[in-house]
PDB file of N, CA and C in Angstrom:
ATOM      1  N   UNK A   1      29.067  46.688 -16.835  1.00 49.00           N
ATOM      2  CA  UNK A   1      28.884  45.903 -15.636  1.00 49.00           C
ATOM      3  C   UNK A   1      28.190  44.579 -15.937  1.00 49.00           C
ATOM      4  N   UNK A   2      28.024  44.350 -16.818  1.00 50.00           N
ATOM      5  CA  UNK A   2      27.360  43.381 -17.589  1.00 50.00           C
ATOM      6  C   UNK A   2      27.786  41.987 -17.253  1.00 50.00           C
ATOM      7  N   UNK A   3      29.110  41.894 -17.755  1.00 75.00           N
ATOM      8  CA  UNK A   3      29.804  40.456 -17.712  1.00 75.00           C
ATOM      9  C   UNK A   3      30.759  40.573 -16.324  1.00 75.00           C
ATOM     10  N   UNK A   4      31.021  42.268 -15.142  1.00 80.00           N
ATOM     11  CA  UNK A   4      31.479  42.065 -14.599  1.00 80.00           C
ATOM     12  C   UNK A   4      30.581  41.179 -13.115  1.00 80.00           C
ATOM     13  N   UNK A   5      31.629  40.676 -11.891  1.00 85.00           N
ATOM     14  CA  UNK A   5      31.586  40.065 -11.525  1.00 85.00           C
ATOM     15  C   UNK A   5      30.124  39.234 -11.216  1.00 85.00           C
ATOM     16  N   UNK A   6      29.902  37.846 -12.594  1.00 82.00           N
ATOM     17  CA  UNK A   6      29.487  37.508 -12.836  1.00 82.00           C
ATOM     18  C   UNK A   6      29.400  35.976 -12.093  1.00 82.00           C
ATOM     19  N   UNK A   7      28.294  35.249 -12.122  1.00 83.00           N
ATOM     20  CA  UNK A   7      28.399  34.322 -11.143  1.00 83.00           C
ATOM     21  C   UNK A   7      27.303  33.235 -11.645  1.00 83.00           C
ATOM     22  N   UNK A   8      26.586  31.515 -10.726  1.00 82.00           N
ATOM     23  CA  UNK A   8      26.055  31.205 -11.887  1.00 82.00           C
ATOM     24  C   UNK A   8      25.602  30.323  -9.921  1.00 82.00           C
ATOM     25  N   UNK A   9      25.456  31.164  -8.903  1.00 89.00           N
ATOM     26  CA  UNK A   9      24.936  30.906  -7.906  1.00 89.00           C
ATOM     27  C   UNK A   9      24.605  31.913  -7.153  1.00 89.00           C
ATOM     28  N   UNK A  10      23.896  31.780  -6.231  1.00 92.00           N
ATOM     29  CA  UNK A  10      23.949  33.082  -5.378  1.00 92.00           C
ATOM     30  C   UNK A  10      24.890  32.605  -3.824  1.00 92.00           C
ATOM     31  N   UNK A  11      24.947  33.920  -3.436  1.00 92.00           N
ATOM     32  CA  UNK A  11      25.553  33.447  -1.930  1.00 92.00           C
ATOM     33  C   UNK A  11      25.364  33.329  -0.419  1.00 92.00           C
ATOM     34  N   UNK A  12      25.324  32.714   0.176  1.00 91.00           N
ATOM     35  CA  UNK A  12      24.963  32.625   1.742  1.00 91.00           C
ATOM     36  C   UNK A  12      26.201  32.416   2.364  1.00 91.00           C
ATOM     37  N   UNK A  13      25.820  32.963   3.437  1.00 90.00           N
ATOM     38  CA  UNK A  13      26.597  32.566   4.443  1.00 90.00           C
ATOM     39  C   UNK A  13      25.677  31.945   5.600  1.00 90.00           C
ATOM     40  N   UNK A  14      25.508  30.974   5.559  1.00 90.00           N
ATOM     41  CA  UNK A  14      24.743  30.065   6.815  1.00 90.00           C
ATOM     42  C   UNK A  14      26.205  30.303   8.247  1.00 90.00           C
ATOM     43  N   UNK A  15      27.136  30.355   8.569  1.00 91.00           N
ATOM     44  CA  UNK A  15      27.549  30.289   9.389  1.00 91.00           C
ATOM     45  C   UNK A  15      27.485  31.241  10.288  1.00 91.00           C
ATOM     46  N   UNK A  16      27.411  32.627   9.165  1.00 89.00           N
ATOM     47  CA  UNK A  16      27.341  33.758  10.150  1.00 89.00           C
ATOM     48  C   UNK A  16      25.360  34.329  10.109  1.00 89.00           C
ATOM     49  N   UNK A  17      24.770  33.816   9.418  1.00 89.00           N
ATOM     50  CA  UNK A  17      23.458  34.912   8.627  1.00 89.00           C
ATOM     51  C   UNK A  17      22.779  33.638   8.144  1.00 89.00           C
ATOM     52  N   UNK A  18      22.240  32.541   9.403  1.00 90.00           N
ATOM     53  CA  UNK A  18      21.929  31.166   9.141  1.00 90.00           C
ATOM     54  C   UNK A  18      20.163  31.816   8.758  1.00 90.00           C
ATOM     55  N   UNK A  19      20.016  33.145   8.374  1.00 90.00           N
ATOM     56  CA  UNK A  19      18.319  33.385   8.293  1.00 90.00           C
ATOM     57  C   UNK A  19      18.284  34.066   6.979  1.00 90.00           C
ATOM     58  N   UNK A  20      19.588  34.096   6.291  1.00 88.00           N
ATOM     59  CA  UNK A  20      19.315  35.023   5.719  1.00 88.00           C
ATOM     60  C   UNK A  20      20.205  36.758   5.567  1.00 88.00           C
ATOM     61  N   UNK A  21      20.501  37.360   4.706  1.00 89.00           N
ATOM     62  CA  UNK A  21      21.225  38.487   5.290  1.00 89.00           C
ATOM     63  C   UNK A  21      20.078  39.738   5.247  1.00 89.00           C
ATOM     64  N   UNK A  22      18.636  39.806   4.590  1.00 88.00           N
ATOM     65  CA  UNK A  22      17.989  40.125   4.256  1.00 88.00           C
ATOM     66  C   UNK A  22      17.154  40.346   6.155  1.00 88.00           C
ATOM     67  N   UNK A  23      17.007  39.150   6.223  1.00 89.00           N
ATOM     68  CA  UNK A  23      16.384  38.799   8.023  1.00 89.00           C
ATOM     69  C   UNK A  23      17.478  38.903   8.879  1.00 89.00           C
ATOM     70  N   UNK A  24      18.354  39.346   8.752  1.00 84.00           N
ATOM     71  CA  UNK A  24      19.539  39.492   9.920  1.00 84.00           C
ATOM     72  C   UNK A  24      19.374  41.112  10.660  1.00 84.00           C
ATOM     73  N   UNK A  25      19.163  42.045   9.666  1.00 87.00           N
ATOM     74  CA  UNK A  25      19.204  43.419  10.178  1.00 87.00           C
ATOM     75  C   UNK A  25      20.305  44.007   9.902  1.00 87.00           C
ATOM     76  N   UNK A  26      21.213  43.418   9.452  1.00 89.00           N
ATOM     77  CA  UNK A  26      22.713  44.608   9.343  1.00 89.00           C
ATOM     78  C   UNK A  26      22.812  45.074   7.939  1.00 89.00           C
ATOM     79  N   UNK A  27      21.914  45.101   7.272  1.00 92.00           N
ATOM     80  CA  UNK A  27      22.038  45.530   5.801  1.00 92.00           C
ATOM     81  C   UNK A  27      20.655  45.952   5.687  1.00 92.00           C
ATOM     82  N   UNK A  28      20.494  46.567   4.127  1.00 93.00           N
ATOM     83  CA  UNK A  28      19.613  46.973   3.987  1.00 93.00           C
ATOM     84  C   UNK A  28      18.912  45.948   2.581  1.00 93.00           C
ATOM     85  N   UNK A  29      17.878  45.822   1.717  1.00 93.00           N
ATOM     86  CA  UNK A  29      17.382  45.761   1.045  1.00 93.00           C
ATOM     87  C   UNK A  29      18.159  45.213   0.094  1.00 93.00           C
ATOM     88  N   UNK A  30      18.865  46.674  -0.480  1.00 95.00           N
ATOM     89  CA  UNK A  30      19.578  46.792  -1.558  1.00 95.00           C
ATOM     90  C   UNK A  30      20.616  46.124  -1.671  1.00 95.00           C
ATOM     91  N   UNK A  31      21.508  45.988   0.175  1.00 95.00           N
ATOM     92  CA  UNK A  31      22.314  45.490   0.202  1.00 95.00           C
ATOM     93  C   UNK A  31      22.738  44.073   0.417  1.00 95.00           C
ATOM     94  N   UNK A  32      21.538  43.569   0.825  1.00 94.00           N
ATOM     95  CA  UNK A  32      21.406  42.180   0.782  1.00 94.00           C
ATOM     96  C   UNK A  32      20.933  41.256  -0.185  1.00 94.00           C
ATOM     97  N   UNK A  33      20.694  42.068  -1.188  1.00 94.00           N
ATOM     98  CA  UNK A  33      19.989  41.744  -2.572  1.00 94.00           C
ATOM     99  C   UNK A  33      21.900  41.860  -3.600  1.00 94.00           C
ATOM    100  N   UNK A  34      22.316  42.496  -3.305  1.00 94.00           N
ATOM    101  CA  UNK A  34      23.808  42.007  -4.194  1.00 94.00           C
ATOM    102  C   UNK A  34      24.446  41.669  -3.405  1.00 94.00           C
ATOM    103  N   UNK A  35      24.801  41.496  -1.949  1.00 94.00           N
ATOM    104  CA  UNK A  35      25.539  40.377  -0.929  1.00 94.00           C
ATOM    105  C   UNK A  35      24.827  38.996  -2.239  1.00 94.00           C
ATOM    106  N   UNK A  36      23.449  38.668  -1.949  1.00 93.00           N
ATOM    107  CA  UNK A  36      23.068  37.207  -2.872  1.00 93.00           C
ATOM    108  C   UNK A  36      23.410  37.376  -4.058  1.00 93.00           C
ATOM    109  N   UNK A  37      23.601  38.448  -4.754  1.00 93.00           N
ATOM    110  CA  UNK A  37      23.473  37.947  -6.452  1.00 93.00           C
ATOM    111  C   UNK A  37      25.036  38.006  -6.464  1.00 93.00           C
ATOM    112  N   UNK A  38      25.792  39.097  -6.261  1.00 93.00           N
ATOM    113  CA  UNK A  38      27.297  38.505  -6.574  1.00 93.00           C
ATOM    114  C   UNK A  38      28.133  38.324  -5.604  1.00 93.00           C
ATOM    115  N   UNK A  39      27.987  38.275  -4.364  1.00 92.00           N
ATOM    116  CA  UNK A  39      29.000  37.562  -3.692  1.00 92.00           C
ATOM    117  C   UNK A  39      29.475  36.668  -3.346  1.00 92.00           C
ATOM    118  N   UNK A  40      29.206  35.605  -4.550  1.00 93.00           N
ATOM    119  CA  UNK A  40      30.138  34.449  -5.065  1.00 93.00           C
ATOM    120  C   UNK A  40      31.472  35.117  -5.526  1.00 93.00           C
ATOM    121  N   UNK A  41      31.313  36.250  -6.856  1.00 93.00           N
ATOM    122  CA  UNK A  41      32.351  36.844  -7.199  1.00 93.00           C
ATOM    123  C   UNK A  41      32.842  37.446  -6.246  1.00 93.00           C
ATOM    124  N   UNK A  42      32.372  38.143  -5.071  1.00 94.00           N
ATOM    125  CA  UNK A  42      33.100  39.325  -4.489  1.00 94.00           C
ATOM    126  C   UNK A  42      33.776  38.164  -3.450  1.00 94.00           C
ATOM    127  N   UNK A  43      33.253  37.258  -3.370  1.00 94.00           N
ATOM    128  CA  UNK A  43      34.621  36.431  -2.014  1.00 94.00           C
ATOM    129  C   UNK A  43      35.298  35.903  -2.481  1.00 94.00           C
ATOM    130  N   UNK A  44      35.089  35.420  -4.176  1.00 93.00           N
ATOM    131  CA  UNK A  44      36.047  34.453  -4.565  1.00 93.00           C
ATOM    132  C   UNK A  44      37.329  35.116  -5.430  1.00 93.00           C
ATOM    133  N   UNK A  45      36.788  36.490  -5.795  1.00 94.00           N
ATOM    134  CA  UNK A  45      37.889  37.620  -5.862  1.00 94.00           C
ATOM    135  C   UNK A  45      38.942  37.947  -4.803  1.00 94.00           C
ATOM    136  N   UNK A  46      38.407  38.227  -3.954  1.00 93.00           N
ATOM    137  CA  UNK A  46      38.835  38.668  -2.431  1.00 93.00           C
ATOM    138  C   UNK A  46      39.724  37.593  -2.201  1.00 93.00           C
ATOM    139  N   UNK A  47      39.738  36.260  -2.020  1.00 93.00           N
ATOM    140  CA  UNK A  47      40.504  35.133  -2.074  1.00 93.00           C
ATOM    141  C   UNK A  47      41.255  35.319  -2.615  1.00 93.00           C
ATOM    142  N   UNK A  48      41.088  35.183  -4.205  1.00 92.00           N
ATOM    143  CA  UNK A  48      43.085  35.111  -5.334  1.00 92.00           C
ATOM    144  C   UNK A  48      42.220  33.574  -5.854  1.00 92.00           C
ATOM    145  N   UNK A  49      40.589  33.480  -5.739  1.00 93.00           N
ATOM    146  CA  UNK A  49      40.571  32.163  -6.202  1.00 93.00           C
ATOM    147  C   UNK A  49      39.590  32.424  -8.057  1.00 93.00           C
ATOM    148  N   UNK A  50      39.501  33.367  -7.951  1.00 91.00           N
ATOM    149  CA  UNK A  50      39.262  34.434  -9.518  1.00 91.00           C
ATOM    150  C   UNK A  50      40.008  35.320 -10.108  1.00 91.00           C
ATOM    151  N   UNK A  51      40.503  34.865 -11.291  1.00 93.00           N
ATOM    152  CA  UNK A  51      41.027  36.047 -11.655  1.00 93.00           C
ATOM    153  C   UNK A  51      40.368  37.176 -12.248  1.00 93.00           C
ATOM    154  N   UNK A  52      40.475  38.116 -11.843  1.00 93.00           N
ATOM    155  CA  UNK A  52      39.878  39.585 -12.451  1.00 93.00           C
ATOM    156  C   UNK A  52      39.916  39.858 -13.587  1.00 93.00           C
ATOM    157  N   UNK A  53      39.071  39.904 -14.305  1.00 91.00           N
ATOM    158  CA  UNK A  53      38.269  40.644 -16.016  1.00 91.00           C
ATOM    159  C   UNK A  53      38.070  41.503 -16.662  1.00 91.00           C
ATOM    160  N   UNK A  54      37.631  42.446 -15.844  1.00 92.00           N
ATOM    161  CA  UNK A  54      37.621  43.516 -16.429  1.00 92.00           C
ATOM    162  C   UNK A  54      37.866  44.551 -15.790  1.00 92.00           C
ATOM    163  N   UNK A  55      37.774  45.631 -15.826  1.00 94.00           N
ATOM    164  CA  UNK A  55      38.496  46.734 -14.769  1.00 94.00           C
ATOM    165  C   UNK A  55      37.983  46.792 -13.995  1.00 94.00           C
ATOM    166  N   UNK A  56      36.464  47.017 -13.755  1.00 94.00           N
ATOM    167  CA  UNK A  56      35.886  47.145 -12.331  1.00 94.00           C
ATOM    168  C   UNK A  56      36.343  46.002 -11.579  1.00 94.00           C
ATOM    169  N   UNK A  57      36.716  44.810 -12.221  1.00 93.00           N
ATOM    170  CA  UNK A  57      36.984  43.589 -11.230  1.00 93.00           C
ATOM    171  C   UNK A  57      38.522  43.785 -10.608  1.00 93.00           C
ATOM    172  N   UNK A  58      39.239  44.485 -11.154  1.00 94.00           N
ATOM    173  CA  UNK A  58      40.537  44.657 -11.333  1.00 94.00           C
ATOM    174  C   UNK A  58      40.742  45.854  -9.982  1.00 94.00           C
ATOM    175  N   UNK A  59      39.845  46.811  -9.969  1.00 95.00           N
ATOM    176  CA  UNK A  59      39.405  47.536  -8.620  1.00 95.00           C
ATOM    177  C   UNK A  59      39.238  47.040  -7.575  1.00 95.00           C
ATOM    178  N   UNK A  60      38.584  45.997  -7.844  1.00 94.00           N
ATOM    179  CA  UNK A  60      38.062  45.700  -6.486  1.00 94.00           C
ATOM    180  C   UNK A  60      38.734  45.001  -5.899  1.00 94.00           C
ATOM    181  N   UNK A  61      39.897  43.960  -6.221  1.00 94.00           N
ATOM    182  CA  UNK A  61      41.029  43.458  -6.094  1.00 94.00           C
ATOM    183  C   UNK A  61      41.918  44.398  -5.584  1.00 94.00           C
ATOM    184  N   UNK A  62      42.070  45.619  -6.312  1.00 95.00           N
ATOM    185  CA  UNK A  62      43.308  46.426  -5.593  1.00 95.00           C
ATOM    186  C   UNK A  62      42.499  47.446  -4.005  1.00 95.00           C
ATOM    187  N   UNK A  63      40.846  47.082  -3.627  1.00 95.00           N
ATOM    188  CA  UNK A  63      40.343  47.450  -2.752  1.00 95.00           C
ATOM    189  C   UNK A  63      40.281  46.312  -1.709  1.00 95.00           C
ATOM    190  N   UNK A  64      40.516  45.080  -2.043  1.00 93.00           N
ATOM    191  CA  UNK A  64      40.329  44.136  -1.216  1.00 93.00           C
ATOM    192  C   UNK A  64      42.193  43.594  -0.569  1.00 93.00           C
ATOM    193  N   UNK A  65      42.974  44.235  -1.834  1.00 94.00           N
ATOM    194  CA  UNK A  65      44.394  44.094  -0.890  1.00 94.00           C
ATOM    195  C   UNK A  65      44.706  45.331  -0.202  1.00 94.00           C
ATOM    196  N   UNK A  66      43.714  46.318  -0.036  1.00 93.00           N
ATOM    197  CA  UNK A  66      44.631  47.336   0.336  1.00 93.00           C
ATOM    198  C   UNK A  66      44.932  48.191  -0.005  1.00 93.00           C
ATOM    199  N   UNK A  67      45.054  48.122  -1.372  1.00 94.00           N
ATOM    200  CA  UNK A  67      46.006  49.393  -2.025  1.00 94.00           C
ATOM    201  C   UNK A  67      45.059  50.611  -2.317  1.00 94.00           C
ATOM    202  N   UNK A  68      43.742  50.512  -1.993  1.00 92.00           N
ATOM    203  CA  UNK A  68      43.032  51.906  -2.426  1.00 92.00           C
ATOM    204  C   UNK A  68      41.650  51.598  -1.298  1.00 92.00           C
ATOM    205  N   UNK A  69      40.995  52.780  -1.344  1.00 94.00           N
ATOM    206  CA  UNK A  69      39.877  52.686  -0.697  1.00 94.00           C
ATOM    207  C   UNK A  69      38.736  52.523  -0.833  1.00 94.00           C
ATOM    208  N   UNK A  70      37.551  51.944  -0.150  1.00 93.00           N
ATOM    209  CA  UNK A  70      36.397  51.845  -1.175  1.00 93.00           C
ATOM    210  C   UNK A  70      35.769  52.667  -1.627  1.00 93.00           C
ATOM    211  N   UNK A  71      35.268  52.470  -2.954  1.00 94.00           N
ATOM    212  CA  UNK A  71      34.626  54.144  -3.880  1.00 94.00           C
ATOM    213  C   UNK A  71      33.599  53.334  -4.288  1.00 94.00           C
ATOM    214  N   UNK A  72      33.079  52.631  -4.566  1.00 94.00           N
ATOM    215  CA  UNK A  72      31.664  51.968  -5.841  1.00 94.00           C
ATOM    216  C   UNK A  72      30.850  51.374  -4.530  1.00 94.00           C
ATOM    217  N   UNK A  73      29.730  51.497  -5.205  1.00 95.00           N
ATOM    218  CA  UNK A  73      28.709  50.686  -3.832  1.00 95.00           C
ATOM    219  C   UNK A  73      29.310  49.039  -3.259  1.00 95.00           C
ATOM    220  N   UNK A  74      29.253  48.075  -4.575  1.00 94.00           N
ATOM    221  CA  UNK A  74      29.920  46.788  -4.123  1.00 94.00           C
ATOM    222  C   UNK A  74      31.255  46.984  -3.619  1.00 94.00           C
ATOM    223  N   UNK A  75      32.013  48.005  -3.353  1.00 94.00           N
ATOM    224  CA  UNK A  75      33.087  47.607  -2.569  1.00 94.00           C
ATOM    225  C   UNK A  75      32.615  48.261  -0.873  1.00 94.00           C
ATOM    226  N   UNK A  76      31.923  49.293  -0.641  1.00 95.00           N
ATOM    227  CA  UNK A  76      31.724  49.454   0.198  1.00 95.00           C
ATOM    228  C   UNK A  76      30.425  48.264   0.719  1.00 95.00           C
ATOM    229  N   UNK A  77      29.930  47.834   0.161  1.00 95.00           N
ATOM    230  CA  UNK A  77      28.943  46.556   0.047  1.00 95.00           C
ATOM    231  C   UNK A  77      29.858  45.398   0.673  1.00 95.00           C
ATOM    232  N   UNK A  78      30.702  44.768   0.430  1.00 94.00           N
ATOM    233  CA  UNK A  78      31.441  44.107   0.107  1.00 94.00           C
ATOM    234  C   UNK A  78      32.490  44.233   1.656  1.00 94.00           C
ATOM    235  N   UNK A  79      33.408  45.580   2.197  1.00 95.00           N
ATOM    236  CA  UNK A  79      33.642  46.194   2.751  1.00 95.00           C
ATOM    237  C   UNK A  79      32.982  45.819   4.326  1.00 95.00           C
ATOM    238  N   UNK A  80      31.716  46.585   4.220  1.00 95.00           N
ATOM    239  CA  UNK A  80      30.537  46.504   5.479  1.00 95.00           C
ATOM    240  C   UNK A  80      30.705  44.858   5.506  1.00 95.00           C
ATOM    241  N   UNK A  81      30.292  44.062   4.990  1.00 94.00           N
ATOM    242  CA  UNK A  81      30.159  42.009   5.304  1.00 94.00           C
ATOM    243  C   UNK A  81      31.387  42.025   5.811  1.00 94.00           C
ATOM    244  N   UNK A  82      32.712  42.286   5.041  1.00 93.00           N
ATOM    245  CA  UNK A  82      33.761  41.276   5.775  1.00 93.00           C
ATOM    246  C   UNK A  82      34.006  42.132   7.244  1.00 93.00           C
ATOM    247  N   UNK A  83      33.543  43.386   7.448  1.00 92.00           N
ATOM    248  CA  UNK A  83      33.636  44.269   8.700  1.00 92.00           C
ATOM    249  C   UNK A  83      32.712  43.399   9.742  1.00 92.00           C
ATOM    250  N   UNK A  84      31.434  43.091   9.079  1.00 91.00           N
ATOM    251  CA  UNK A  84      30.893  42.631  10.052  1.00 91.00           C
ATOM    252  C   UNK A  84      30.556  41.235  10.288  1.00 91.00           C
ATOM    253  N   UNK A  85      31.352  40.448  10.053  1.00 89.00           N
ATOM    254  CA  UNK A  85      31.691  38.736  10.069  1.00 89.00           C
ATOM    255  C   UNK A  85      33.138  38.721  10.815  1.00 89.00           C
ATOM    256  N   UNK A  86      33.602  39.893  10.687  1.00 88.00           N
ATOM    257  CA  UNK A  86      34.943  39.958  11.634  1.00 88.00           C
ATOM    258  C   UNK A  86      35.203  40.468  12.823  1.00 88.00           C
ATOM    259  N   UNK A  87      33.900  40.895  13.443  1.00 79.00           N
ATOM    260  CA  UNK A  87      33.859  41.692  14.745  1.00 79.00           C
ATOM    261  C   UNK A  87      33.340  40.418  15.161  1.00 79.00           C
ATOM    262  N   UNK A  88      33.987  40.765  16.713  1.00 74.00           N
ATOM    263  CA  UNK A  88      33.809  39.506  17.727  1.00 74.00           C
ATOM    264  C   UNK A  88      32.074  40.107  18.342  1.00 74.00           C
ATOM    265  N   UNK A  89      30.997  38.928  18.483  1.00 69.00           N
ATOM    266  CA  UNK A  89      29.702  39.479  18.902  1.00 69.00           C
ATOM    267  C   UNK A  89      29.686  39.333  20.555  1.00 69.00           C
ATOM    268  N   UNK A  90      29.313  40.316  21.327  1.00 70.00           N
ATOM    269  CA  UNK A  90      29.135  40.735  22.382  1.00 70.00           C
ATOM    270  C   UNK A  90      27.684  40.486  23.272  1.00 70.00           C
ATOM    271  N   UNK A  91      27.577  39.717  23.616  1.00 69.00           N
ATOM    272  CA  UNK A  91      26.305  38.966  24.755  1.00 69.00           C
ATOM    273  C   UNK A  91      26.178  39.461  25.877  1.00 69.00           C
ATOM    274  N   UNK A  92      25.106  40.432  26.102  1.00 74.00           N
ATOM    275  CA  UNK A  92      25.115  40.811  27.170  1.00 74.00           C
ATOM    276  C   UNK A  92      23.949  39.969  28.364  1.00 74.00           C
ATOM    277  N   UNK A  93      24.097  39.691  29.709  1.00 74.00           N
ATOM    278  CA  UNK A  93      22.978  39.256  30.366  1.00 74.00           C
ATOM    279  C   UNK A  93      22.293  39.789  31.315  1.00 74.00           C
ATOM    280  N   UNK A  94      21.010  39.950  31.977  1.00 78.00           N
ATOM    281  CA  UNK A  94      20.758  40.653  32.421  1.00 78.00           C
ATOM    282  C   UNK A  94      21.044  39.657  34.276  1.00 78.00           C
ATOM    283  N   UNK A  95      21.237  38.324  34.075  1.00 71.00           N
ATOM    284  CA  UNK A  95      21.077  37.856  35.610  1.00 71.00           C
ATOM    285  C   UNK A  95      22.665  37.553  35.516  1.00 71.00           C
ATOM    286  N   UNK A  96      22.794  37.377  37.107  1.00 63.00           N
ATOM    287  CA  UNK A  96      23.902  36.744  37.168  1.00 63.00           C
ATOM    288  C   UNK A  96      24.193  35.470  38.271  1.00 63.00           C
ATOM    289  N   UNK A  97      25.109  34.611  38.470  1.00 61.00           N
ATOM    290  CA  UNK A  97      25.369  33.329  39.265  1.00 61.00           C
ATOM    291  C   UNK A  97      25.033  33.773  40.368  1.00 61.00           C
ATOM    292  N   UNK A  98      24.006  33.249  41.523  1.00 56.00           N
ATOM    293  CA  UNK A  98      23.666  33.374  42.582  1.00 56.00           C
ATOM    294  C   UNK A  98      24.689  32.304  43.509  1.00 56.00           C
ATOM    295  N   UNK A  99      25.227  32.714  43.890  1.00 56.00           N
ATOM    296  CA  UNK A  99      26.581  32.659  45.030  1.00 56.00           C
ATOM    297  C   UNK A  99      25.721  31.507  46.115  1.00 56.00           C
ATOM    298  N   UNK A 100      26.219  30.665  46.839  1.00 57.00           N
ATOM    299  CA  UNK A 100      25.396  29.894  47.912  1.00 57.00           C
ATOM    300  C   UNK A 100      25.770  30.823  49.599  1.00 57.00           C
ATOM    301  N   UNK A 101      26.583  31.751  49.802  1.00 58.00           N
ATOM    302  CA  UNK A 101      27.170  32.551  50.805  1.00 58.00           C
ATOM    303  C   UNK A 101      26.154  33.577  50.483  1.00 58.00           C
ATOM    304  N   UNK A 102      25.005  33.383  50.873  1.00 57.00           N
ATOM    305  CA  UNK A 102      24.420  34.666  50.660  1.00 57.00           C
ATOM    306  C   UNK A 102      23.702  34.784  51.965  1.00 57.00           C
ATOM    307  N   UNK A 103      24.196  36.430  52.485  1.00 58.00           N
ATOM    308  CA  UNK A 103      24.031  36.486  54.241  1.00 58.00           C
ATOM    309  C   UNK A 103      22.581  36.983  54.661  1.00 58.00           C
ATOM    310  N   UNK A 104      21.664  37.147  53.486  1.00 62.00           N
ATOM    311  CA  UNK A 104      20.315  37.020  53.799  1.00 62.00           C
ATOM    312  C   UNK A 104      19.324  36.122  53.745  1.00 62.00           C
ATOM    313  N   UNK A 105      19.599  34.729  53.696  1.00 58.00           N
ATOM    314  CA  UNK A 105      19.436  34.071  53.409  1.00 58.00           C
ATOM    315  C   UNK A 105      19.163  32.947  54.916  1.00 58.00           C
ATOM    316  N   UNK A 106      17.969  33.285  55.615  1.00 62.00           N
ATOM    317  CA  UNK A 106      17.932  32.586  57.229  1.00 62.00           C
ATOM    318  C   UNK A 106      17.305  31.152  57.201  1.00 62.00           C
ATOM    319  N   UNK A 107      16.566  30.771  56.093  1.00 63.00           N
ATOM    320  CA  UNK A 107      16.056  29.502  55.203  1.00 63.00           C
ATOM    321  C   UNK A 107      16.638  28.267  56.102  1.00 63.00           C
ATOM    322  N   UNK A 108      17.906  28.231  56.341  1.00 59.00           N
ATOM    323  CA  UNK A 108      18.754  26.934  56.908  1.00 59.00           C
ATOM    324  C   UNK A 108      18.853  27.116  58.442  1.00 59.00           C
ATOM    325  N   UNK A 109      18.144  27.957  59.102  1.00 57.00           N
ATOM    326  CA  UNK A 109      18.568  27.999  60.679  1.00 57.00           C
ATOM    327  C   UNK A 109      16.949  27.195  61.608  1.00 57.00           C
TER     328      UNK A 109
END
């Protein structure tokens, strides 16, 4: 695992995890600690914009088209991010538009 997916940055995603993936809450520790160290390799694999090296890299390619399921921590690592950068986020509020037809309302007589 040495020379596999190897990298010479770490990674952020400011668009989705502008704090951090560590301060976001959807990961853990462990998992936000190799989201930064190789997921330069794991997105730029995932793309077709790396070519794959060695076999574990060669896995994770045939886990990121499809053809198998995730088995190693970085693919289920890997897996969980693009799951959760691809769900639409849901806002809930607790007030709502106060209407001007409101029939308790004797203020104007």
């Amino acid at each position: 695992m040495a020379e596999s997916f190897s990298v010479t940055r770490r990674f952020f995603d400011d668009k989705n995890y502008p704090r951090g993936f560590a301060r976001h809450g959807d990961y853990t520790i462990r998992e936000s600690q190799t989201l930064e160290q190789y997921g330069q390799a794991f997105k730029a694999l995932d793309l077709g914009e790396r070519v794959p090296v060695t076999e574990e890299e060669k896995a994770f390619v045939a886990f990121c088209r499809g053809e198998r399921p995730a088995e190693t921590y970085f693919e289920k690592t890997w897996n969980k991010y693009r799951t959760r950068i691809s769900a639409s986020k849901r806002v809930y509020t607790l007030s709502g538009v106060v209407g001007a037809d409101n029939p308790d309302d004797f203020s104007a007589e």
